[in-house]
Tab-separated table of C-alpha atoms and ligand atoms in Angstrom:
chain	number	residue	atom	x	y	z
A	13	UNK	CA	21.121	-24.073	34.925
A	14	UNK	CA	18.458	-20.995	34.778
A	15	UNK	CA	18.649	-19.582	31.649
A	16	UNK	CA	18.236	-15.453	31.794
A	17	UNK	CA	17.292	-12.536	29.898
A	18	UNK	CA	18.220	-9.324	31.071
A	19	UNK	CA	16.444	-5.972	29.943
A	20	UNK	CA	18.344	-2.684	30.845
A	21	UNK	CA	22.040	-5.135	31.377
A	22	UNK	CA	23.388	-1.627	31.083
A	23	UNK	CA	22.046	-0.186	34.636
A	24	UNK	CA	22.087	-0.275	37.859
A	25	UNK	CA	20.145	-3.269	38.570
A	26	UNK	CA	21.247	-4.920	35.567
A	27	UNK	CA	24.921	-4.911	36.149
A	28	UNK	CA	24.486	-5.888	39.853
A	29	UNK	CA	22.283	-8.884	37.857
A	30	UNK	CA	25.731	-9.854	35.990
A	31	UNK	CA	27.183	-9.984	39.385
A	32	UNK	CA	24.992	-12.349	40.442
A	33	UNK	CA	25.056	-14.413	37.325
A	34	UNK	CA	29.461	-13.874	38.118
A	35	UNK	CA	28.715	-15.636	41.356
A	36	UNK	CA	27.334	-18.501	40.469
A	37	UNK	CA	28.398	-19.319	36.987
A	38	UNK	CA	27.496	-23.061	37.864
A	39	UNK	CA	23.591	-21.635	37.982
A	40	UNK	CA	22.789	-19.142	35.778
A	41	UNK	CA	23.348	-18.449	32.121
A	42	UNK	CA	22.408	-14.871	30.270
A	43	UNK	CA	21.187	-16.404	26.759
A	44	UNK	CA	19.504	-12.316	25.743
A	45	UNK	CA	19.747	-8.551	27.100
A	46	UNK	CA	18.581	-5.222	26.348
A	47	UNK	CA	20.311	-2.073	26.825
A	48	UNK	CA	19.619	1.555	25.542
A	49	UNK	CA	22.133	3.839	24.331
A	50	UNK	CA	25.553	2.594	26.493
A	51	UNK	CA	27.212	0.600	24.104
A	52	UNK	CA	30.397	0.662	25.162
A	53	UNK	CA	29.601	-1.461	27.780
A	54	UNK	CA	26.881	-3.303	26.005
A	55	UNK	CA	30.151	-4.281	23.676
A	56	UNK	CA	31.888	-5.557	27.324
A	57	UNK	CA	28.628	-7.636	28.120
A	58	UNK	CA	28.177	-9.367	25.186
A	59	UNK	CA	31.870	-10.171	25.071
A	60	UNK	CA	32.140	-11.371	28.405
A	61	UNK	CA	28.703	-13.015	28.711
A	62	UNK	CA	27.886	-14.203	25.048
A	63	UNK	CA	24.317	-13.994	25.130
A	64	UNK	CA	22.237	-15.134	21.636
A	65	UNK	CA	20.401	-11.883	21.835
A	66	UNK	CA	21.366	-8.366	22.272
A	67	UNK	CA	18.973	-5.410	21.646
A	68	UNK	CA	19.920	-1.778	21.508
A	69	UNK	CA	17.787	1.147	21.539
A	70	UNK	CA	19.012	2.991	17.916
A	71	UNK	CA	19.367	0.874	14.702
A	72	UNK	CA	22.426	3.006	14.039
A	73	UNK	CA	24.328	1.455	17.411
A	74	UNK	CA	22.632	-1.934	16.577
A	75	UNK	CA	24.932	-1.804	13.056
A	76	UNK	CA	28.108	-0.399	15.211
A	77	UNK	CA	28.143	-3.110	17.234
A	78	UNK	CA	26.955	-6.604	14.521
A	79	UNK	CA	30.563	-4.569	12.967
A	80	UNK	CA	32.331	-5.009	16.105
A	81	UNK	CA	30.871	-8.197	17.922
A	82	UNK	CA	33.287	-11.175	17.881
A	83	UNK	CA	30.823	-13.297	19.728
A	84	UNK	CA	27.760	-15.416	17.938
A	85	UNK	CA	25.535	-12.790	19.347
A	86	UNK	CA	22.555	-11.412	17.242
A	87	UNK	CA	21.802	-8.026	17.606
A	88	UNK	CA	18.366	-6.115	17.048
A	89	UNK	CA	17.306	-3.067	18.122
A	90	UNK	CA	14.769	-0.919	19.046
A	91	UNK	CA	10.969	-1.658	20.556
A	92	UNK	CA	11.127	-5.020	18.337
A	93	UNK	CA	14.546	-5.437	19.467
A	94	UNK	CA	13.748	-5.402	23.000
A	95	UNK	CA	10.806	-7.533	22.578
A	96	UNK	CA	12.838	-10.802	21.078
A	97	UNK	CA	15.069	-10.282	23.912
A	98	UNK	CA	12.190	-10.451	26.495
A	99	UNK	CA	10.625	-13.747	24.200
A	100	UNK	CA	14.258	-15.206	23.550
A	101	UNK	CA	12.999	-18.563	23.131
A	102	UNK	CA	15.809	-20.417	25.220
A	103	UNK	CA	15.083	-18.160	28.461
A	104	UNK	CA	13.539	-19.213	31.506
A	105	UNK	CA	13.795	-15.957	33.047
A	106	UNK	CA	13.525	-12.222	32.604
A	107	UNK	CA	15.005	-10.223	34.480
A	108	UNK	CA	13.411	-6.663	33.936
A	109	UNK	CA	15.186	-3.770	35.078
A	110	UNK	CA	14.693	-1.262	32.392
A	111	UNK	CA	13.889	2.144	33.346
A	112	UNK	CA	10.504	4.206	32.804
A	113	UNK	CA	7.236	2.898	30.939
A	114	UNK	CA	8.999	1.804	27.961
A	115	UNK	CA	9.610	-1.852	29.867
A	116	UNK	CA	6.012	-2.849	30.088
A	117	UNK	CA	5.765	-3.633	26.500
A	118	UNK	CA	7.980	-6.209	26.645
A	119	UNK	CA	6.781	-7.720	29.585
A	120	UNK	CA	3.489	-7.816	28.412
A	121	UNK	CA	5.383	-9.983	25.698
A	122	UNK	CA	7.474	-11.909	27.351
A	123	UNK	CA	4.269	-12.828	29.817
A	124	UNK	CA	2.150	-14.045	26.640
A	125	UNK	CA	5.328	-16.293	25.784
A	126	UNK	CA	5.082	-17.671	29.423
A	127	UNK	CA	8.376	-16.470	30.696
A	128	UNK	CA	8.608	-15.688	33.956
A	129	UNK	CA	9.148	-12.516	35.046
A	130	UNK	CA	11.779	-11.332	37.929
A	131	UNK	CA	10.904	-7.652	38.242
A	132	UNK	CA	12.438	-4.309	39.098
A	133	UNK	CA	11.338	-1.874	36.397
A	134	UNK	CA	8.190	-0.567	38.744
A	135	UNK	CA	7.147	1.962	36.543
A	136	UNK	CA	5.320	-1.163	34.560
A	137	UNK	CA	3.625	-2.274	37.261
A	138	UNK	CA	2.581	1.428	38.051
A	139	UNK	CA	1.538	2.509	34.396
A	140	UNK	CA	-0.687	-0.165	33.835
A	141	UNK	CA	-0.924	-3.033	37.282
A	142	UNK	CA	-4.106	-4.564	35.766
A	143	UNK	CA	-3.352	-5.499	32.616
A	144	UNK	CA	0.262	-6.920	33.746
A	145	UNK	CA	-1.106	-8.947	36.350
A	146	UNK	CA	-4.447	-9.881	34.177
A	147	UNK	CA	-1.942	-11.136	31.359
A	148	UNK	CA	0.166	-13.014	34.403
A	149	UNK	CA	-3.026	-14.552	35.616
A	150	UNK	CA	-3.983	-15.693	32.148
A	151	UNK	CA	-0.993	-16.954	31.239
A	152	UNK	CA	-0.205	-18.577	34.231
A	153	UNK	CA	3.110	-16.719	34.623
A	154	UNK	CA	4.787	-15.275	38.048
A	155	UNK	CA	6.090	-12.016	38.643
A	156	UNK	CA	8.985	-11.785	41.043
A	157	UNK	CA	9.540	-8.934	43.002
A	158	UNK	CA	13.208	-7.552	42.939
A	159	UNK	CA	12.656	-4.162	44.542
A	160	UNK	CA	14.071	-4.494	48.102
A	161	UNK	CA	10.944	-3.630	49.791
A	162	UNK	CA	8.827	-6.244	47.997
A	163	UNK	CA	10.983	-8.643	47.654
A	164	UNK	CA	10.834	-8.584	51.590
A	165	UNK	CA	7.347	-8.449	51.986
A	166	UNK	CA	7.727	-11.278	49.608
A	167	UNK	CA	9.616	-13.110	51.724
A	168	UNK	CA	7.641	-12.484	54.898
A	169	UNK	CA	4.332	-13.884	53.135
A	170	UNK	CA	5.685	-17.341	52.130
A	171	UNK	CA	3.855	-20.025	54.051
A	172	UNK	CA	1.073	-17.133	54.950
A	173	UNK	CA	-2.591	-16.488	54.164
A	174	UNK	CA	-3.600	-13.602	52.686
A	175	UNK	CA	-6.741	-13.006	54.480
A	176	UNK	CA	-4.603	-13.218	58.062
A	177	UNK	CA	-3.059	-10.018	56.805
A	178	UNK	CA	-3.490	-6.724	58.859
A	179	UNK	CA	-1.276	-4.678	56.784
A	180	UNK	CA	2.332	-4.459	54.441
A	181	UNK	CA	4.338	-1.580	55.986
A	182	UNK	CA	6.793	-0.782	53.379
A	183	UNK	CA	9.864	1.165	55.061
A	184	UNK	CA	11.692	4.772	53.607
A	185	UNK	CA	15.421	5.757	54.086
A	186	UNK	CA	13.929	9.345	53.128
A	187	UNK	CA	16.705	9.842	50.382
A	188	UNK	CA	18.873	12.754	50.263
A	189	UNK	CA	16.524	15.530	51.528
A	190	UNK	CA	15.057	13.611	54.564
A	191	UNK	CA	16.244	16.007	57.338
A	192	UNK	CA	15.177	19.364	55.103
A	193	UNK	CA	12.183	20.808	55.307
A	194	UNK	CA	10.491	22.078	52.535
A	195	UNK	CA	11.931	25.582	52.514
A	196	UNK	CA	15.371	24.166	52.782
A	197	UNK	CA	14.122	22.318	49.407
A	198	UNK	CA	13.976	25.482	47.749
A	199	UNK	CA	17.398	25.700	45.012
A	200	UNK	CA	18.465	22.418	46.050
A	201	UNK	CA	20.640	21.180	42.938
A	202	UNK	CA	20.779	18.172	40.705
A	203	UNK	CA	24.366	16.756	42.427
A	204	UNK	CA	22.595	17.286	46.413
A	205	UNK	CA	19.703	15.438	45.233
A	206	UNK	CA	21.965	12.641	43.471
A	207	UNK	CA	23.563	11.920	47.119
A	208	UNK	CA	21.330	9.294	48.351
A	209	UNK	CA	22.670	8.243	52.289
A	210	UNK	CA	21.825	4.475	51.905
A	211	UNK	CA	21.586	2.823	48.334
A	212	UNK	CA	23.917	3.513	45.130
A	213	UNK	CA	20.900	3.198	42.591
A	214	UNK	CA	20.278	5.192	38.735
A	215	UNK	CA	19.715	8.471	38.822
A	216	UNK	CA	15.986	8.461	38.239
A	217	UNK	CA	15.279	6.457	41.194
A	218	UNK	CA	17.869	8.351	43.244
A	219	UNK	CA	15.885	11.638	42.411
A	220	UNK	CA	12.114	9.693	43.416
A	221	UNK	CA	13.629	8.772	46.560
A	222	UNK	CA	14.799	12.060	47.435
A	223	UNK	CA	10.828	13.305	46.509
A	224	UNK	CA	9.784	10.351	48.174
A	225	UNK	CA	7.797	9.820	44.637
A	226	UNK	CA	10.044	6.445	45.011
A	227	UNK	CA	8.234	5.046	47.988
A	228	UNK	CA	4.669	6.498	46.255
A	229	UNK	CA	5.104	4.302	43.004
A	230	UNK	CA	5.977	1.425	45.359
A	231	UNK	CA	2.956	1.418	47.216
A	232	UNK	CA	0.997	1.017	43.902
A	233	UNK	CA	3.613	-1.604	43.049
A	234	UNK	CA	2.756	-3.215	46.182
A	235	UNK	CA	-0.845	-2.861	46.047
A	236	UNK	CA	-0.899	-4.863	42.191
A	237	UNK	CA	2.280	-7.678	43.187
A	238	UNK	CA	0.276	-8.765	46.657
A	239	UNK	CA	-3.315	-7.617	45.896
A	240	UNK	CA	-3.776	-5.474	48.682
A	241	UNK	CA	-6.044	-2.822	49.106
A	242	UNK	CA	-4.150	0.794	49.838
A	243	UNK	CA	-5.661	1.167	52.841
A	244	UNK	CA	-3.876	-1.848	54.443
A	245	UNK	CA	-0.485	-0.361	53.173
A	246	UNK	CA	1.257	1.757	55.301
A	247	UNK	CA	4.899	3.709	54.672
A	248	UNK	CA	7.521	4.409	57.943
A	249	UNK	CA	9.925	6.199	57.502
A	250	UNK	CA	13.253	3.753	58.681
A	251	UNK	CA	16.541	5.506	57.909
A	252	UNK	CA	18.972	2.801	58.551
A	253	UNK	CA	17.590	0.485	55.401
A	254	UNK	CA	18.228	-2.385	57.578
A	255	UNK	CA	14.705	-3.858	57.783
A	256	UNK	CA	13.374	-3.500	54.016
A	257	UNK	CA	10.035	-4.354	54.992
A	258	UNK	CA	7.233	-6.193	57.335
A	259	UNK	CA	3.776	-7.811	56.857
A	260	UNK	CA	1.872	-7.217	60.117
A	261	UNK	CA	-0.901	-10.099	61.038
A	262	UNK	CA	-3.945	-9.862	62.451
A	263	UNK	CA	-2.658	-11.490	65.371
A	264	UNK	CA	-0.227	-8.953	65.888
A	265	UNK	CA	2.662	-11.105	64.807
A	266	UNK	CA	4.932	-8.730	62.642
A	267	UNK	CA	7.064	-10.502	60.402
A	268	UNK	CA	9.830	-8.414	58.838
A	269	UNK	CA	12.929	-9.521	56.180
A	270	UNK	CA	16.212	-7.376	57.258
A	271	UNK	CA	20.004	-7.336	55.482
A	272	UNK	CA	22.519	-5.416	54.719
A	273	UNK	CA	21.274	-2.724	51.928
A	274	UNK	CA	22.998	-4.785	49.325
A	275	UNK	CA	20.238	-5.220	45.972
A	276	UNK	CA	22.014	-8.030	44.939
A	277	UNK	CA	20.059	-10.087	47.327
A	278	UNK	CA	16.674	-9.562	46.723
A	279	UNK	CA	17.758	-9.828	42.994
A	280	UNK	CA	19.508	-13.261	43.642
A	281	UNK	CA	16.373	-14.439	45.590
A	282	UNK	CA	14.339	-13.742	42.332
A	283	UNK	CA	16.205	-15.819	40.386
A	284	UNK	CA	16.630	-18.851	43.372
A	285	UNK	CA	13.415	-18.655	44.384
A	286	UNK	CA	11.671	-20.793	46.514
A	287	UNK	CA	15.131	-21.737	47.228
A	288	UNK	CA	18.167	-19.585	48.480
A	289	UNK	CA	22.116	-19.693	47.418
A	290	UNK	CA	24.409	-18.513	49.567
A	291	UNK	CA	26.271	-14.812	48.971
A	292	UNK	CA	29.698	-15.605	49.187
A	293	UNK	CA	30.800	-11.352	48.100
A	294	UNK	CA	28.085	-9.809	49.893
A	295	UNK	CA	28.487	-8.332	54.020
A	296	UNK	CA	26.879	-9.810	56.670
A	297	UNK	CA	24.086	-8.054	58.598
A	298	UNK	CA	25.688	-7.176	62.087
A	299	UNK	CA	22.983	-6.201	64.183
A	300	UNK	CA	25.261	-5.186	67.480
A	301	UNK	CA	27.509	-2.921	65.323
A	302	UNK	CA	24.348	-1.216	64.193
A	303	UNK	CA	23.217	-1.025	67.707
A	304	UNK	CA	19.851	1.134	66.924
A	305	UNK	CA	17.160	0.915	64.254
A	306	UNK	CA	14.950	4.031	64.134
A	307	UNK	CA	11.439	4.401	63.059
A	308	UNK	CA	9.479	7.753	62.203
A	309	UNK	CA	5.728	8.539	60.779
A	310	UNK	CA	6.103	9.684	57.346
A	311	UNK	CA	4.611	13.291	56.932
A	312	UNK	CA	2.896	13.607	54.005
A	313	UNK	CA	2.787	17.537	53.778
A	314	UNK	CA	6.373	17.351	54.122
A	315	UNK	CA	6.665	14.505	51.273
A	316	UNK	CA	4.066	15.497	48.648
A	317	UNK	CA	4.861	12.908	46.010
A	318	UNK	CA	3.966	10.087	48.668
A	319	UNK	CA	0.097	11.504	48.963
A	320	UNK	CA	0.359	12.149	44.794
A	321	UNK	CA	0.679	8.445	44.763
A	322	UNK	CA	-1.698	7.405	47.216
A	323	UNK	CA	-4.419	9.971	45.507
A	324	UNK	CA	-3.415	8.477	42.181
A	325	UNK	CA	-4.068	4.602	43.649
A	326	UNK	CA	-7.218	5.012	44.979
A	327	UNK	CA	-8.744	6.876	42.218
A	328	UNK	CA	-7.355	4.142	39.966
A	329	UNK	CA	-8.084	3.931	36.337
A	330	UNK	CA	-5.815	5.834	34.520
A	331	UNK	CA	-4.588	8.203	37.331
A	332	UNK	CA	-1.253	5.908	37.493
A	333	UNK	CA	-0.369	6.367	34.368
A	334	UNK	CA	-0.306	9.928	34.611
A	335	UNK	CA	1.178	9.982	37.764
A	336	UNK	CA	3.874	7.899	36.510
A	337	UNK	CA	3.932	9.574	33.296
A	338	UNK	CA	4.378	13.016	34.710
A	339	UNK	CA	7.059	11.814	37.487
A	340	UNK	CA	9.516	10.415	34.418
A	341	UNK	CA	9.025	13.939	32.254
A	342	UNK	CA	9.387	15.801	35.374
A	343	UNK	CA	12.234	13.985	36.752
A	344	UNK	CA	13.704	13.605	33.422
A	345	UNK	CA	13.589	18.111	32.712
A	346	UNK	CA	15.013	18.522	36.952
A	347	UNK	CA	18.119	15.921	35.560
A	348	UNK	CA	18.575	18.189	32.615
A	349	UNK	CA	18.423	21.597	34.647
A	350	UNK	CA	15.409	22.641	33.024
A	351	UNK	CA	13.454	22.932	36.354
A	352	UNK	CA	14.097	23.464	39.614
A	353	UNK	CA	13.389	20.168	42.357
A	354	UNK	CA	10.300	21.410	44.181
A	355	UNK	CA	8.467	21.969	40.852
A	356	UNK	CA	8.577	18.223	39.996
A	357	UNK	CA	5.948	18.242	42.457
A	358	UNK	CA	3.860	21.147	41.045
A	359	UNK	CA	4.300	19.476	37.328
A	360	UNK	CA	2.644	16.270	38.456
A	361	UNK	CA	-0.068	17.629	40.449
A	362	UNK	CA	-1.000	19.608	37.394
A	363	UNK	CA	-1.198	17.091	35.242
A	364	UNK	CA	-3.337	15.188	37.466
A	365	UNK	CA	-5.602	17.856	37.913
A	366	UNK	CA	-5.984	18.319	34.495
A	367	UNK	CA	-6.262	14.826	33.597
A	368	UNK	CA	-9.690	12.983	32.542
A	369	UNK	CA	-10.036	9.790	34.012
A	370	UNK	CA	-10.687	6.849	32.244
A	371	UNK	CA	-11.686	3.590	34.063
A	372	UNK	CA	-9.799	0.121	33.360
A	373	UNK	CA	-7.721	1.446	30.090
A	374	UNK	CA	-6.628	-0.532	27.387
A	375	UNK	CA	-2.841	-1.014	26.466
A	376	UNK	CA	-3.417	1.040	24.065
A	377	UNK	CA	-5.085	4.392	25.448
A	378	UNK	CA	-2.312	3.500	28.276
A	379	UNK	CA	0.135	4.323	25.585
A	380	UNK	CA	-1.388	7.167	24.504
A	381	UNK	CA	-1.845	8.523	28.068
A	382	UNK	CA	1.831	8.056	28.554
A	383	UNK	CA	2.952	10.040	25.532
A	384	UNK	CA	0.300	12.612	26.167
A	385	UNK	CA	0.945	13.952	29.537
A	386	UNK	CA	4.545	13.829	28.669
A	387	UNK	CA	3.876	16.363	25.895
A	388	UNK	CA	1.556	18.235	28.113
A	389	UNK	CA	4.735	18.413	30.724
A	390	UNK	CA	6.747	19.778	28.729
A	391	UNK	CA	3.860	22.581	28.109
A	392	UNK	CA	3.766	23.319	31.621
A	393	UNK	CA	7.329	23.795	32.033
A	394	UNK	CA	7.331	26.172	28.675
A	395	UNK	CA	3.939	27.707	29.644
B	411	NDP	P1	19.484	2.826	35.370
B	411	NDP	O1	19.184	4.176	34.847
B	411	NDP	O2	20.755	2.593	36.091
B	411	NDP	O3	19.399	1.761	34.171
B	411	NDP	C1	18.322	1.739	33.294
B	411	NDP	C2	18.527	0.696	32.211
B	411	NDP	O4	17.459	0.808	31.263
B	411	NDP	C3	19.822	0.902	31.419
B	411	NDP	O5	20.276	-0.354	30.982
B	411	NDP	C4	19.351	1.749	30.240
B	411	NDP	O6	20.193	1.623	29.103
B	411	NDP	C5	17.999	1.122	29.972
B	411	NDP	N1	17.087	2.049	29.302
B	411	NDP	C6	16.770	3.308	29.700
B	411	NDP	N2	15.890	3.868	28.846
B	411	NDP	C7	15.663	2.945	27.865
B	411	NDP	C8	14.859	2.936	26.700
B	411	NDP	N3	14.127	4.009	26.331
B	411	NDP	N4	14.845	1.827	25.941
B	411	NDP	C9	15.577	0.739	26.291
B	411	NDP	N5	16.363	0.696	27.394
B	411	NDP	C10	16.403	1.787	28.173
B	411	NDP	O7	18.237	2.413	36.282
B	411	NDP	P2	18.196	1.466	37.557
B	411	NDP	O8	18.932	0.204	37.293
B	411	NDP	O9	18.490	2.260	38.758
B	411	NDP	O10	16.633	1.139	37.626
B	411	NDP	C11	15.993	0.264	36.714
B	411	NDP	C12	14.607	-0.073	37.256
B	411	NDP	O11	14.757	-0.764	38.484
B	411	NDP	C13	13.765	1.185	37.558
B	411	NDP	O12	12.428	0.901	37.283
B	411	NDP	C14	13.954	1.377	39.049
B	411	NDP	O13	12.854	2.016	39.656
B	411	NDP	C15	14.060	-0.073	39.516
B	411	NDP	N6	14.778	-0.251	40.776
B	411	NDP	C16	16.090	0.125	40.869
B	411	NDP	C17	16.794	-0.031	42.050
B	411	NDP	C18	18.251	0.298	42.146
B	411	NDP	O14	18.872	0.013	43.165
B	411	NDP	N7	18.863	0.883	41.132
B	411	NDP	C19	16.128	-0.568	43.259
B	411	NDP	C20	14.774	-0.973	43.029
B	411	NDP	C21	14.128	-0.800	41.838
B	411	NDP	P3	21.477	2.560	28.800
B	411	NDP	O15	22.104	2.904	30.103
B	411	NDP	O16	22.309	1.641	27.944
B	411	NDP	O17	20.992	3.753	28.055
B	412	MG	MG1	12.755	-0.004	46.650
């Protein structure tokens, strides 16, 4: 029995967690989750799943729900909150699919009390890859990819050495906009951009894969899970979402992990790993009904946010933060109407112009990067 803690239980990767956890009740017990504001359903978790922990974001829904909570559940709240659900002491596992910057807080917690960590929240890896995988290192923890992508490139590098590797190619659906071009971007709204062709997914990572800002913060997720440097990572453009990613060899041996685009699996194969269970609710990939895969070369004039990334990797340092920083406000004001799509792009570019870099940051100045080009966002956008 693996015992589980779920930050963000709430979302989109967290509820497709429960339905893992559903499947195999014989496996896998949730002992502590996190959620934010949706309490509603964090009520219908904890009833159904009777974790020990629950966390909410406000201490005002935290009392709401101790009122309401037949089960033994105890409930905290806020950034402490979150953190005794990521340390729950019972917990073998935690899954982290919380959304934004907020989530690597808690994992840097729940590394330091040796948990292992099965995660999808990117933007922690992204904000601040060093110290994550410094604190994994020294602890002797390991992080588990969920993301689709990684969790195939994952999968194609078990048995391998890493010095026989040529290159990752990590593979794009393009997201909503991928047959526009750039002028047809102009006035595009909030519900167009929402309409992702492939994956059902939150709505911040439905608007980053419709920028392609998405596939950018996953090559520097990439580049800190596997240790690879960004010139051996290279992005294709794949609309089906059929093969979710390949390691190339330097004997020209390509390995690639393919499946239906279901997240549930690569989520399931965190929690199972090195071993597999089988799906018994999830469809079968049928290669002859698909009949053709299709494979393009990104463009990244077309798909700004991709080379914003790249730029941002390279330089290193602090750069991701700020990328990353800048993406969430951005995304966050486009969501709310307050800008239109195209200048998400313009927002972040300014803020990394503007931004002075500082090498191998702290946790702490990370923090205070975070919260200051969020504020200096928002300036832009009122400027
Ligand atoms: P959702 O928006 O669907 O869910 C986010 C979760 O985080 C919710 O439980 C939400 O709580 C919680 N949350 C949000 N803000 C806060 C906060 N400030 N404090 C505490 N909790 C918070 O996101 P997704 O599930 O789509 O994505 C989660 C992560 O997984 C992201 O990093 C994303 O990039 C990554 N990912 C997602 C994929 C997908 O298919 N969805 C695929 C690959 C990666 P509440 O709703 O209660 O407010
Ligand atoms: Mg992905």
């Amino acid at each position: 029995m693996k015992k589980i803690s779920l930050l963000g239980a709430t979302g989109s990767i967290g509820t497709q967690t429960l339905d893992i956890i559903k499947e195999h009740p014989d496996q896998f017990e949730l002992v502590a989750m996190s959620v934010g504001k949706n309490i509603a359903k964090a009520r219908e978790i904890a009833e159904e799943f009777k974790p020990l922990v629950l966390s909410v974001q406000e201490k005002e829904d935290a009392e709401k729900l101790m009122s309401v909570l037949t089960s033994k559940t105890k409930v905290y709240w806020g950034e402490e909150g979150i953190v005794e659900a990521a340390c729950q002491h019972d917990a073998d596992i935690v899954v982290n699919a919380v959304l934004g910057s907020v989530g690597l807080y808690p994992t840097l917690q729940a590394i330091e009390a040796g948990k292992t960590i099965a995660i999808a929240n990117k933007e922690t890896l992204v904000t601040a890859g060093h110290i994550v995988m410094d604190a994994a290192r020294k602890h002797g923890v390991s992080l588990l990819p969920v993301d689709s992508e990684h969790s195939a490139i994952f999968q194609a590098l078990q048995g391998e050495r890493k010095e026989n590797i040529e290159k990752l190619i990590i593979t794009a659906s393009g997201g909503s906009f991928r047959d526009r071009t750039r002028e047809e971007l102009v006035g595009v709204t909030v519900e167009e951009a929402l309409n992702h062709p492939n994956w059902s997914m939150g709505a911040k990572i439905t608007i980053d894969s419709a920028s392609m800002m998405n596939k950018g913060l996953e090559v520097i997720e990439a580049h800190w899970l596997f240790d690879i440097e960004y010139d051996k990572i290279d992005v294709v453009l794949h609309r089906e979402s059929i093969i979710h990613s390949m390691v190339q060899y330097h004997d020209t041996s390509v390995i690639a992990q393919l499946g239906t685009p279901d997240m549930r699996t690569a989520i399931q194969y965190a929690l199972t790993y090195p071993t597999r269970l089988p799906r018994t609710q999830a469809k079968k990939l049928d290669l002859v009904e698909i009949g053709k895969l299709h494979f393009e070369k990104m463009n990244y004039h077309r798909f700004r946010c991709l080379a914003f990334a790249f730029d941002a990797g390279k330089v290193g340092g602090s750069m991701p933060t700020v990328l990353n920083a800048a993406n969430e406000a951005a995304v966050a004001a486009f969501l709310n109407g307050q800008i239109s799509f195209l200048q998400i792009e313009d927002l972040i570019e300014k803020a990394m112009q503007e931004h002075e870099l500082i090498q191998l940051p702290e946790l702490d100045a990370i923090r205070q990067i975070d919260r200051e080009t969020r504020l200096n966002v928002h300036r832009f956008i009122n400027e």
